[in-house]
Amino acid sequence: MAQVNQGVRETVYPQAAQPLYRTLSQIAISAVTPIAAVLVALACGAALLWLNGFNGSDIVTVMIFGSFQDMRSVGEILLKATPLILIGAGLCVAFRCSIWNIGAEGQLYVGAIAATLVGTNFDGLSVWVHAPLVMLAGALAGAAWAGIAGYLKVRFQASEIVTTIMLNYIALILTSYLVTGPMRDASAAYPQSARLIREAWTPRIVSDMRLHIGILVAIVLAVALYIFLQRSSRGFALRVVGLNPHAARYAGMQVARNVMIAMCISGAMAGLAGAFEVAGVTHRLYQNISPGYGFEGIAVALLAGNNPLAAIVSGGLFATLRSGSEVLQITSQVPQVLVLVIQGIVILSVVAFAKLRDILRIVA
């Protein structure tokens, strides 16, 4: 089949135009498949609403356009996009190295724990010192948590899929234990930690909105990771290890080190997302501080084609869908279960079209 396609291309396009044709084909495939994935998911969601007695067009008029009612609504979308961009961009690095880090949710929780420990202590520091320390603590904790799975991978060849999933459960149980025990605020009626010191809070962009500078940090880091992957020797080594670890080892590259680097980078980004949730949104640690950002970040990375730069757009899209789901529940009285099904359809569509994109790239 590949030989037939090659023959057709050579017949239609001159030999000199082959590189240009291939480049344009790859660009078209990369651009069209994510759009198609979203459109198919929205069409399926509209059909699902119609079958359950709701207006199918609400999935566009309410769920999408209703999310952009005013600047405050836009700010909420960007607030939700912050952890999704951070986690998605970090996972792009791991996935490019063929490391399937499914533990971003747990790494987010561990980052939130570390950020809370630093944010509730060290009183007297200025905001320019305390807030960055909180972010650093979250990133380091996330990297260390992911490093456990990375070490088990390179030392014992343990599946990172299994270990990261198990570490998710450990992180969630640990968080539950801490907010109901050692870190619980004695004056609170519900399980939660003490409030972070004011100087540890992430500064807001606009005083009367919840949007904080985390969105700017997320975008800068996503761009930095793209440059790291595409323009640095270490990033090149990560990509080679992901494509063929045996060839990378034969070329003198240290496969184990690159696996650990990829895992720790993705963990640090997830831990930083957890720190921003604590220091920028809730200002306390709760049992369920994440609504599933760690798992949704996987879909963000897949929709982005494992490109950290594209993760900015895909993270914004998933944030819009998440915010729109809340509007859909309130405005159209759609049950939460049905909204969750629609979100699941979006994720399945993204995964399916990501696989289709890979097949089309091979054929092209």
Short mmCIF file of C-alpha atoms in Angstrom, two decimals:
data_model
loop_
_atom_site.label_atom_id
_atom_site.label_comp_id
_atom_site.label_asym_id
_atom_site.label_seq_id
_atom_site.Cartn_x
_atom_site.Cartn_y
_atom_site.Cartn_z
CA MET A 1 0.00 0.00 0.00
CA ALA A 2 2.84 2.35 0.88
CA GLN A 3 4.54 1.55 -2.45
CA VAL A 4 1.33 2.32 -4.36
CA ASN A 5 0.99 5.66 -2.55
CA GLN A 6 4.61 6.46 -3.28
CA GLY A 7 4.07 5.69 -6.95
CA VAL A 8 1.01 7.93 -7.10
CA ARG A 9 2.89 10.80 -5.50
CA GLU A 10 5.80 10.43 -7.92
CA THR A 11 3.35 10.42 -10.85
CA VAL A 12 1.38 13.48 -9.75
CA TYR A 13 4.20 15.49 -8.18
CA PRO A 14 7.71 15.93 -9.58
CA GLN A 15 10.55 14.47 -7.53
CA ALA A 16 11.74 17.92 -6.49
CA ALA A 17 8.32 18.76 -5.06
CA GLN A 18 8.13 15.65 -2.87
CA PRO A 19 9.59 17.25 0.32
CA LEU A 20 7.22 20.22 0.01
CA TYR A 21 4.26 17.92 -0.61
CA ARG A 22 5.13 15.81 2.43
CA THR A 23 5.58 18.89 4.64
CA LEU A 24 2.25 20.38 3.57
CA SER A 25 0.53 17.02 4.07
CA GLN A 26 1.89 16.73 7.62
CA ILE A 27 0.79 20.29 8.44
CA ALA A 28 -2.69 19.69 7.03
CA ILE A 29 -3.07 16.43 8.97
CA SER A 30 -1.89 18.05 12.21
CA ALA A 31 -4.29 20.97 11.78
CA VAL A 32 -7.39 19.14 10.54
CA THR A 33 -7.55 16.11 12.83
CA PRO A 34 -7.90 18.04 16.14
CA ILE A 35 -10.64 20.20 14.62
CA ALA A 36 -12.40 17.11 13.29
CA ALA A 37 -12.15 15.45 16.70
CA VAL A 38 -13.87 18.38 18.39
CA LEU A 39 -16.56 18.70 15.71
CA VAL A 40 -17.41 14.99 15.86
CA ALA A 41 -17.55 15.12 19.66
CA LEU A 42 -19.87 18.14 19.60
CA ALA A 43 -22.13 16.47 17.00
CA CYS A 44 -22.37 13.33 19.16
CA GLY A 45 -23.07 15.47 22.21
CA ALA A 46 -25.82 17.35 20.39
CA ALA A 47 -27.41 14.04 19.33
CA LEU A 48 -27.20 12.79 22.91
CA LEU A 49 -28.95 15.92 24.22
CA TRP A 50 -31.68 15.58 21.57
CA LEU A 51 -32.27 11.89 22.39
CA ASN A 52 -32.75 12.81 26.06
CA GLY A 53 -35.31 15.52 25.32
CA PHE A 54 -33.05 18.59 25.38
CA ASN A 55 -32.24 21.09 22.65
CA GLY A 56 -29.26 19.72 20.73
CA SER A 57 -28.15 23.18 19.63
CA ASP A 58 -27.53 24.09 23.28
CA ILE A 59 -24.18 22.33 23.05
CA VAL A 60 -23.00 25.22 20.86
CA THR A 61 -25.18 28.17 21.88
CA VAL A 62 -24.94 27.51 25.61
CA MET A 63 -21.96 25.24 26.22
CA ILE A 64 -19.54 27.05 23.89
CA PHE A 65 -20.77 30.62 23.31
CA GLY A 66 -22.36 30.85 26.76
CA SER A 67 -18.91 30.51 28.30
CA PHE A 68 -17.87 33.90 26.88
CA GLN A 69 -20.63 36.09 28.33
CA ASP A 70 -18.31 38.68 29.85
CA MET A 71 -14.74 39.25 31.00
CA ARG A 72 -15.37 37.45 34.26
CA SER A 73 -16.48 34.34 32.34
CA VAL A 74 -13.36 34.54 30.17
CA GLY A 75 -11.27 34.88 33.31
CA GLU A 76 -12.80 31.70 34.73
CA ILE A 77 -11.97 29.84 31.53
CA LEU A 78 -8.36 31.01 31.72
CA LEU A 79 -8.29 30.02 35.39
CA LYS A 80 -9.34 26.48 34.48
CA ALA A 81 -6.94 26.45 31.54
CA THR A 82 -3.92 27.10 33.78
CA PRO A 83 -3.59 23.59 35.28
CA LEU A 84 -4.62 21.96 32.00
CA ILE A 85 -1.90 23.78 30.05
CA LEU A 86 0.72 23.01 32.69
CA ILE A 87 -0.17 19.32 32.91
CA GLY A 88 -0.75 18.92 29.17
CA ALA A 89 2.56 20.54 28.23
CA GLY A 90 4.43 18.43 30.79
CA LEU A 91 2.82 15.23 29.55
CA CYS A 92 3.81 16.14 25.99
CA VAL A 93 7.44 15.79 27.08
CA ALA A 94 6.83 12.40 28.69
CA PHE A 95 4.80 11.08 25.76
CA ARG A 96 7.44 12.22 23.24
CA CYS A 97 9.86 10.04 25.20
CA SER A 98 7.31 7.16 24.99
CA ILE A 99 6.77 7.33 28.74
CA TRP A 100 3.08 6.98 29.57
CA ASN A 101 2.75 9.04 32.71
CA ILE A 102 -0.83 8.46 33.86
CA GLY A 103 -0.05 9.83 37.31
CA ALA A 104 -0.42 13.57 36.77
CA GLU A 105 -3.43 13.61 39.09
CA GLY A 106 -1.40 12.20 41.96
CA GLN A 107 1.52 14.48 41.17
CA LEU A 108 -0.86 17.44 41.28
CA TYR A 109 -2.07 16.39 44.75
CA VAL A 110 1.48 15.92 46.07
CA GLY A 111 2.41 19.33 44.69
CA ALA A 112 -0.61 20.82 46.45
CA ILE A 113 0.44 19.18 49.73
CA ALA A 114 3.98 20.56 49.51
CA ALA A 115 2.69 24.01 48.55
CA THR A 116 0.35 23.99 51.55
CA LEU A 117 3.16 23.02 53.94
CA VAL A 118 5.31 25.89 52.71
CA GLY A 119 2.40 28.32 52.41
CA THR A 120 1.14 27.81 55.96
CA ASN A 121 4.60 28.23 57.49
CA PHE A 122 7.51 30.68 57.26
CA ASP A 123 5.46 33.69 58.32
CA GLY A 124 7.19 37.03 57.82
CA LEU A 125 8.51 36.47 54.30
CA SER A 126 7.61 38.94 51.58
CA VAL A 127 5.26 37.93 48.76
CA TRP A 128 8.20 38.05 46.31
CA VAL A 129 9.91 35.31 48.32
CA HIS A 130 7.08 33.29 49.81
CA ALA A 131 4.94 32.88 46.67
CA PRO A 132 7.84 31.60 44.51
CA LEU A 133 8.85 29.22 47.33
CA VAL A 134 5.33 27.76 47.28
CA MET A 135 5.57 27.24 43.50
CA LEU A 136 9.03 25.70 43.78
CA ALA A 137 7.90 23.34 46.54
CA GLY A 138 4.97 22.14 44.45
CA ALA A 139 7.12 21.56 41.36
CA LEU A 140 9.83 19.69 43.28
CA ALA A 141 7.29 17.50 45.06
CA GLY A 142 5.58 16.62 41.78
CA ALA A 143 8.93 15.81 40.16
CA ALA A 144 9.94 13.61 43.10
CA TRP A 145 6.61 11.75 43.02
CA ALA A 146 6.94 11.11 39.30
CA GLY A 147 10.58 10.17 39.84
CA ILE A 148 9.46 7.18 41.91
CA ALA A 149 7.69 5.69 38.88
CA GLY A 150 10.61 6.70 36.67
CA TYR A 151 13.11 4.90 38.90
CA LEU A 152 10.97 1.76 39.00
CA LYS A 153 10.84 1.92 35.20
CA VAL A 154 14.58 2.20 34.59
CA ARG A 155 15.69 -0.04 37.48
CA PHE A 156 13.15 -2.87 37.41
CA GLN A 157 11.41 -2.30 34.05
CA ALA A 158 8.13 -1.83 35.94
CA SER A 159 5.32 -0.52 33.75
CA GLU A 160 4.98 3.23 34.33
CA ILE A 161 1.28 2.95 33.52
CA VAL A 162 0.68 0.64 36.50
CA THR A 163 3.01 2.44 38.92
CA THR A 164 1.71 5.93 38.17
CA ILE A 165 -1.90 4.80 38.55
CA MET A 166 -1.09 3.22 41.91
CA LEU A 167 0.76 6.36 42.99
CA ASN A 168 -2.39 8.33 42.14
CA TYR A 169 -4.33 6.39 44.76
CA ILE A 170 -1.56 6.80 47.32
CA ALA A 171 -1.47 10.57 46.78
CA LEU A 172 -5.25 10.91 47.11
CA ILE A 173 -5.34 8.79 50.27
CA LEU A 174 -2.40 10.74 51.71
CA THR A 175 -4.21 14.02 51.06
CA SER A 176 -7.35 12.71 52.72
CA TYR A 177 -5.34 11.59 55.74
CA LEU A 178 -3.55 14.91 56.10
CA VAL A 179 -6.63 17.16 55.87
CA THR A 180 -8.52 14.97 58.34
CA GLY A 181 -5.56 14.58 60.67
CA PRO A 182 -2.19 16.33 61.02
CA MET A 183 -2.92 19.29 58.72
CA ARG A 184 -6.60 19.79 59.56
CA ASP A 185 -7.77 23.24 60.59
CA ALA A 186 -9.19 22.70 64.07
CA SER A 187 -11.64 25.58 63.70
CA ALA A 188 -13.15 24.28 60.44
CA ALA A 189 -16.28 22.14 60.25
CA TYR A 190 -15.09 20.27 57.15
CA PRO A 191 -11.79 18.52 56.40
CA GLN A 192 -9.40 21.19 55.19
CA SER A 193 -6.03 22.66 56.03
CA ALA A 194 -5.36 26.05 57.59
CA ARG A 195 -5.49 29.02 55.23
CA LEU A 196 -2.23 29.89 53.52
CA ILE A 197 -0.39 32.99 54.74
CA ARG A 198 -1.44 35.97 52.64
CA GLU A 199 2.08 36.53 51.30
CA ALA A 200 2.06 32.96 49.93
CA TRP A 201 -0.93 33.59 47.66
CA THR A 202 -0.34 33.75 43.93
CA PRO A 203 -0.81 37.38 42.80
CA ARG A 204 -3.94 38.05 40.76
CA ILE A 205 -3.89 39.73 37.36
CA VAL A 206 -7.08 41.70 38.08
CA SER A 207 -7.99 42.43 41.68
CA ASP A 208 -11.72 41.74 41.37
CA MET A 209 -11.26 38.46 39.45
CA ARG A 210 -9.89 35.06 40.49
CA LEU A 211 -7.52 34.89 37.51
CA HIS A 212 -3.92 34.88 38.70
CA ILE A 213 -0.48 35.04 37.07
CA GLY A 214 -0.40 31.27 36.82
CA ILE A 215 -1.85 31.48 33.31
CA LEU A 216 1.14 33.57 32.22
CA VAL A 217 3.56 31.13 33.85
CA ALA A 218 1.79 28.22 32.15
CA ILE A 219 2.10 29.81 28.69
CA VAL A 220 5.76 30.73 29.20
CA LEU A 221 6.62 27.22 30.40
CA ALA A 222 4.74 25.61 27.51
CA VAL A 223 6.76 27.71 25.05
CA ALA A 224 9.96 26.88 26.94
CA LEU A 225 9.24 23.14 26.78
CA TYR A 226 8.59 23.41 23.03
CA ILE A 227 11.98 25.10 22.55
CA PHE A 228 13.56 22.50 24.83
CA LEU A 229 12.17 19.60 22.78
CA GLN A 230 12.81 21.08 19.35
CA ARG A 231 15.94 23.19 19.76
CA SER A 232 18.11 21.56 22.43
CA SER A 233 20.36 18.52 22.35
CA ARG A 234 18.68 17.11 25.44
CA GLY A 235 15.27 17.49 23.85
CA PHE A 236 16.56 15.76 20.72
CA ALA A 237 17.82 12.89 22.88
CA LEU A 238 14.41 12.58 24.56
CA ARG A 239 12.70 12.35 21.18
CA VAL A 240 15.18 9.77 19.89
CA VAL A 241 14.71 7.64 23.00
CA GLY A 242 10.97 7.82 22.43
CA LEU A 243 11.28 6.75 18.80
CA ASN A 244 13.79 3.93 19.31
CA PRO A 245 15.52 3.38 22.66
CA HIS A 246 17.77 0.68 21.19
CA ALA A 247 19.06 3.00 18.48
CA ALA A 248 19.48 5.75 21.07
CA ARG A 249 21.53 3.43 23.28
CA TYR A 250 23.63 2.37 20.27
CA ALA A 251 24.29 6.04 19.50
CA GLY A 252 25.64 6.57 23.02
CA MET A 253 22.59 8.22 24.54
CA GLN A 254 21.76 7.37 28.16
CA VAL A 255 18.24 6.00 27.91
CA ALA A 256 17.65 5.67 31.65
CA ARG A 257 18.68 9.28 32.33
CA ASN A 258 16.45 10.62 29.57
CA VAL A 259 13.49 8.60 30.86
CA MET A 260 14.00 10.03 34.34
CA ILE A 261 14.30 13.58 32.95
CA ALA A 262 11.09 13.23 30.93
CA MET A 263 9.20 11.78 33.89
CA CYS A 264 10.44 14.42 36.33
CA ILE A 265 9.62 17.30 33.95
CA SER A 266 6.05 16.08 33.54
CA GLY A 267 5.75 15.53 37.28
CA ALA A 268 7.10 19.00 38.05
CA MET A 269 4.54 20.60 35.74
CA ALA A 270 1.70 18.67 37.40
CA GLY A 271 3.02 19.54 40.86
CA LEU A 272 3.19 23.20 39.87
CA ALA A 273 -0.43 22.99 38.74
CA GLY A 274 -1.34 21.70 42.21
CA ALA A 275 0.58 24.54 43.84
CA PHE A 276 -1.30 27.10 41.76
CA GLU A 277 -4.62 25.52 42.72
CA VAL A 278 -3.79 25.90 46.41
CA ALA A 279 -2.03 29.26 46.33
CA GLY A 280 -4.09 30.89 43.60
CA VAL A 281 -7.62 29.50 43.90
CA THR A 282 -8.60 27.72 47.13
CA HIS A 283 -5.89 29.06 49.50
CA ARG A 284 -6.41 25.83 51.47
CA LEU A 285 -5.85 22.13 50.88
CA TYR A 286 -9.02 20.08 50.45
CA GLN A 287 -9.63 16.37 49.94
CA ASN A 288 -10.86 16.85 46.37
CA ILE A 289 -8.88 19.87 45.28
CA SER A 290 -8.74 18.68 41.68
CA PRO A 291 -11.86 17.96 39.58
CA GLY A 292 -9.78 15.60 37.43
CA TYR A 293 -7.27 17.97 35.85
CA GLY A 294 -4.57 15.28 35.89
CA PHE A 295 -6.58 12.87 33.76
CA GLU A 296 -7.96 15.60 31.50
CA GLY A 297 -4.40 16.76 30.89
CA ILE A 298 -3.77 13.46 29.08
CA ALA A 299 -6.46 14.37 26.53
CA VAL A 300 -4.96 17.87 26.27
CA ALA A 301 -1.57 16.39 25.34
CA LEU A 302 -3.09 13.95 22.85
CA LEU A 303 -5.17 16.65 21.16
CA ALA A 304 -2.02 18.78 20.94
CA GLY A 305 -0.18 15.97 19.17
CA ASN A 306 2.37 15.90 22.02
CA ASN A 307 3.37 19.45 21.10
CA PRO A 308 3.76 21.69 24.20
CA LEU A 309 3.04 24.79 22.11
CA ALA A 310 -0.25 23.33 20.86
CA ALA A 311 -1.10 22.35 24.43
CA ILE A 312 -1.83 26.04 25.08
CA VAL A 313 -4.68 25.91 22.56
CA SER A 314 -5.96 22.46 23.50
CA GLY A 315 -5.82 23.36 27.20
CA GLY A 316 -7.91 26.45 26.49
CA LEU A 317 -10.38 24.33 24.52
CA PHE A 318 -10.86 21.81 27.31
CA ALA A 319 -11.18 24.64 29.82
CA THR A 320 -13.93 26.12 27.63
CA LEU A 321 -15.71 22.76 27.52
CA ARG A 322 -15.40 22.37 31.29
CA SER A 323 -16.70 25.88 31.95
CA GLY A 324 -19.43 25.41 29.33
CA SER A 325 -20.54 22.20 31.01
CA GLU A 326 -21.25 24.14 34.18
CA VAL A 327 -23.23 26.73 32.20
CA LEU A 328 -25.13 23.94 30.44
CA GLN A 329 -26.16 22.43 33.77
CA ILE A 330 -27.39 25.74 35.14
CA THR A 331 -29.01 27.20 32.03
CA SER A 332 -30.54 24.16 30.32
CA GLN A 333 -31.05 22.03 33.44
CA VAL A 334 -29.05 19.20 31.89
CA PRO A 335 -28.22 16.51 34.50
CA GLN A 336 -24.62 16.34 35.63
CA VAL A 337 -24.36 12.69 34.57
CA LEU A 338 -25.27 13.64 31.00
CA VAL A 339 -22.69 16.43 31.02
CA LEU A 340 -20.04 13.96 32.19
CA VAL A 341 -20.99 11.63 29.34
CA ILE A 342 -20.52 14.48 26.85
CA GLN A 343 -17.09 15.21 28.33
CA GLY A 344 -16.23 11.52 28.00
CA ILE A 345 -17.28 11.57 24.34
CA VAL A 346 -14.94 14.50 23.75
CA ILE A 347 -12.01 12.60 25.29
CA LEU A 348 -12.78 9.41 23.33
CA SER A 349 -13.02 11.40 20.11
CA VAL A 350 -9.69 13.05 20.81
CA VAL A 351 -7.98 9.70 21.44
CA ALA A 352 -9.52 8.13 18.32
CA PHE A 353 -8.52 11.00 16.05
CA ALA A 354 -5.02 11.07 17.57
CA LYS A 355 -4.60 7.48 16.43
CA LEU A 356 -6.06 8.35 13.02
CA ARG A 357 -3.61 11.24 12.74
CA ASP A 358 -0.68 8.87 13.33
CA ILE A 359 -1.94 6.51 10.62
CA LEU A 360 -2.42 9.35 8.14
CA ARG A 361 1.08 10.63 8.80
CA ILE A 362 2.50 7.21 7.92
CA VAL A 363 0.42 6.98 4.73
CA ALA A 364 1.28 10.54 3.70
#
